[in-house]
JSON list of C-alpha atoms in Angstrom, two decimals:
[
{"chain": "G", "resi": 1, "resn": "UNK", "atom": "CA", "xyz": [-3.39, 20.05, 40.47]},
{"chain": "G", "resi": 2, "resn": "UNK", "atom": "CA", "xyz": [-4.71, 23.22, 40.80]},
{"chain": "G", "resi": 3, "resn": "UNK", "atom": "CA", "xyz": [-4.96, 25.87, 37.86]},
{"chain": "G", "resi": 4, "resn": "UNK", "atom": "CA", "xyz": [-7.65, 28.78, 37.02]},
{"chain": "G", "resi": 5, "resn": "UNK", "atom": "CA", "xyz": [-7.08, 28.43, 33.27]},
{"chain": "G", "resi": 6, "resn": "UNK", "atom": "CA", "xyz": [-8.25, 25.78, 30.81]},
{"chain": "G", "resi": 7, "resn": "UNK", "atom": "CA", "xyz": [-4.86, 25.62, 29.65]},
{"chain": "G", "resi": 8, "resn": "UNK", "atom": "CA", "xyz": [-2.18, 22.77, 30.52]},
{"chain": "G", "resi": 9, "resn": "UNK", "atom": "CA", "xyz": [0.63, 23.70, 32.67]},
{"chain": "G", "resi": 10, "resn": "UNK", "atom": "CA", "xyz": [3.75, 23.60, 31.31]},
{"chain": "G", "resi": 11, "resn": "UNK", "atom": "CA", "xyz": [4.49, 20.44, 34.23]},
{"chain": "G", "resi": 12, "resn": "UNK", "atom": "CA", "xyz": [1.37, 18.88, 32.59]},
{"chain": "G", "resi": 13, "resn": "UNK", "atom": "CA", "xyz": [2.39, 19.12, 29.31]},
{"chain": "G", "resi": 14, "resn": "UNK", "atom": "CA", "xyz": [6.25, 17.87, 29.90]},
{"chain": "G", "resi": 15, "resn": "UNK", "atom": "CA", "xyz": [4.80, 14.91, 32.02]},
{"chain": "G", "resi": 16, "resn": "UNK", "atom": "CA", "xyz": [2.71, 13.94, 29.17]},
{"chain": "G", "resi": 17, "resn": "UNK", "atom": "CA", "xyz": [4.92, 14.43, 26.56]},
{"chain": "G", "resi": 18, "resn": "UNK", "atom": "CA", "xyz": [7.92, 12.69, 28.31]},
{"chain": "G", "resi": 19, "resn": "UNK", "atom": "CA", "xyz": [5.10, 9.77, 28.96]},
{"chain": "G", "resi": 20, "resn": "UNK", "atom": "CA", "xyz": [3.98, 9.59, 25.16]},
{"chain": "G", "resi": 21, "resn": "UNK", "atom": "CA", "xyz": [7.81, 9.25, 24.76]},
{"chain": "G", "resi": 22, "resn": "UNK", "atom": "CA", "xyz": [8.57, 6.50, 27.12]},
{"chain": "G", "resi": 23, "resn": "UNK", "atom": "CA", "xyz": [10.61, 8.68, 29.14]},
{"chain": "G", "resi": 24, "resn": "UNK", "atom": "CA", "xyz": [8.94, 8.65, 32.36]},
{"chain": "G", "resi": 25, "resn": "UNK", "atom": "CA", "xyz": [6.64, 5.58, 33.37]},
{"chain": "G", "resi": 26, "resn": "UNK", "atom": "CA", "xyz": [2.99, 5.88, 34.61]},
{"chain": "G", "resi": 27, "resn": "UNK", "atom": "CA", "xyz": [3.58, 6.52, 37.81]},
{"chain": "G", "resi": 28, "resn": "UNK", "atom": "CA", "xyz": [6.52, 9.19, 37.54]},
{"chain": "G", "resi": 29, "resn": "UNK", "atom": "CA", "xyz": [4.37, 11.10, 35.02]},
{"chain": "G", "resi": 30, "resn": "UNK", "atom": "CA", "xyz": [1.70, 11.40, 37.34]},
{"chain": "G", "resi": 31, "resn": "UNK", "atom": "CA", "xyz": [4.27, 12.60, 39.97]},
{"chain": "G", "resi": 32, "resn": "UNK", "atom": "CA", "xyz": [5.40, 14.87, 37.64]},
{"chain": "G", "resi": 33, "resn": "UNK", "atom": "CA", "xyz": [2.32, 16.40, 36.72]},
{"chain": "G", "resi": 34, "resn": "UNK", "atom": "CA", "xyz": [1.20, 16.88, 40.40]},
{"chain": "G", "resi": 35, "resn": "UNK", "atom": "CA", "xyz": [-1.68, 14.12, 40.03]},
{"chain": "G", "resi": 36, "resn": "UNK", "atom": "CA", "xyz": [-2.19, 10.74, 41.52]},
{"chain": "G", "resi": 37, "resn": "UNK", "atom": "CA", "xyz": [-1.48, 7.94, 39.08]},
{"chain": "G", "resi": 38, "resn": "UNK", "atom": "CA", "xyz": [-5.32, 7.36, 38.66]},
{"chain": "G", "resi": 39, "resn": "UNK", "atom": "CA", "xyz": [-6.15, 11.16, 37.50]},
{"chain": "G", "resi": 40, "resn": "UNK", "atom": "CA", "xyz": [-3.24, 10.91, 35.41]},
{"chain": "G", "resi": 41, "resn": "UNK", "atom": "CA", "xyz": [-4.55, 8.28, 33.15]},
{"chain": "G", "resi": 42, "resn": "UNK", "atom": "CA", "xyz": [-7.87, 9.43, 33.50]},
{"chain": "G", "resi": 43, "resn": "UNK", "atom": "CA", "xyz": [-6.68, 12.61, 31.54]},
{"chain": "G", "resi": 44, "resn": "UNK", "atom": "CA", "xyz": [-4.75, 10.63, 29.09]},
{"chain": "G", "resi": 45, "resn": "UNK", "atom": "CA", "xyz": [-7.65, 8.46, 28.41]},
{"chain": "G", "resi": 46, "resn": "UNK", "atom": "CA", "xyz": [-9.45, 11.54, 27.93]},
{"chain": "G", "resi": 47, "resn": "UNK", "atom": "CA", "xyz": [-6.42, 12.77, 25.33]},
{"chain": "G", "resi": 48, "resn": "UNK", "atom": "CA", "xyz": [-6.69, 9.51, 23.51]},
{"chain": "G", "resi": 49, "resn": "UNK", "atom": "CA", "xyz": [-3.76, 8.01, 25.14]},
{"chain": "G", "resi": 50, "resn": "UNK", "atom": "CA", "xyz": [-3.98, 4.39, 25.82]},
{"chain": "G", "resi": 51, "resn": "UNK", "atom": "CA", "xyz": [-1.32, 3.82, 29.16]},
{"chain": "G", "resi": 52, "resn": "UNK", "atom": "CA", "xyz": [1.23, 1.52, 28.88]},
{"chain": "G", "resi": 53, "resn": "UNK", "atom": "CA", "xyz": [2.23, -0.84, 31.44]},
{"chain": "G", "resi": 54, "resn": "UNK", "atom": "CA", "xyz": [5.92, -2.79, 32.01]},
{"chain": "G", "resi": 55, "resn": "UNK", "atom": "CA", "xyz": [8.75, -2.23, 29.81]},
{"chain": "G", "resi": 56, "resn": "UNK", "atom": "CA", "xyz": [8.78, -0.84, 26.45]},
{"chain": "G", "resi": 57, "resn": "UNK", "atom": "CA", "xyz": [11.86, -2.05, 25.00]},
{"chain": "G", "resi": 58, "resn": "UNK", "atom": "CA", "xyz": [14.17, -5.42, 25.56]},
{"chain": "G", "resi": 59, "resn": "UNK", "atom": "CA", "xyz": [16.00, -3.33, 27.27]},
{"chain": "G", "resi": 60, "resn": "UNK", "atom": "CA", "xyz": [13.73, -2.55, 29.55]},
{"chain": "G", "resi": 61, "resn": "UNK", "atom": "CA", "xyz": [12.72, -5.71, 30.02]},
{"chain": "G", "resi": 62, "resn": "UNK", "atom": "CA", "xyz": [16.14, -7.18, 30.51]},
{"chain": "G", "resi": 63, "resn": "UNK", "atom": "CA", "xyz": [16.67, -5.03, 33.74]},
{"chain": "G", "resi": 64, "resn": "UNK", "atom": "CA", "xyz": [13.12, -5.54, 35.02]},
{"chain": "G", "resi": 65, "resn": "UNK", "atom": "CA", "xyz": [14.13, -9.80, 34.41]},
{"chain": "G", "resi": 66, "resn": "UNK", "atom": "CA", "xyz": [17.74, -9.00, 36.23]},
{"chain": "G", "resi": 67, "resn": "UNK", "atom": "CA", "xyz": [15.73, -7.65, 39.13]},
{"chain": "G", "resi": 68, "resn": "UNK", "atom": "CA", "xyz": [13.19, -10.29, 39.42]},
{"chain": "G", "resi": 69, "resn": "UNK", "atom": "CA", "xyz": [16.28, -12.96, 39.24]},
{"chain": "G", "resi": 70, "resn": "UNK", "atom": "CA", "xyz": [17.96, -10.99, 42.10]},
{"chain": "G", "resi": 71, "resn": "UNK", "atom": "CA", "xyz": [14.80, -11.40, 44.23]},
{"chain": "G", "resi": 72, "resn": "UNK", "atom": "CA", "xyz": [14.74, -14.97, 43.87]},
{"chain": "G", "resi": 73, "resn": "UNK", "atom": "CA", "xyz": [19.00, -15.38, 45.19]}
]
């Protein structure tokens, strides 16, 4: 991602954000933001962010289970 200022783009900021929120996952942030998964976590390392990986609620985890089960019929 390419800026001139010091400042977050607004695309930054909303990936992060919606990240911090558990509205986006890693990946889809990062995709978001305009930066590779890796640079994305990088920056929220940097922020004081510690990522998150898998689901974040039972409901997430329910449909991530239902998906894996389907895989296995």
């Amino acid at each position: 991602m390419a800026s001139s200022s010091s400042e977050p783009s607004d695309e930054l900021a909303t990936a992060v954000g919606r990240y911090v929120l558990g509205d986006l996952s890693l990946g889809r942030a990062a995709e978001a933001a305009g930066m590779s998964r890796w640079e994305f976590e990088e920056l929220l390392e940097e922020a004081g962010f510690t990522s998150i990986y898998g689901p974040r609620t039972d409901d997430q985890l329910q449909v991530e289970l239902d998906g894996a089960l389907d895989l296995g019929e």
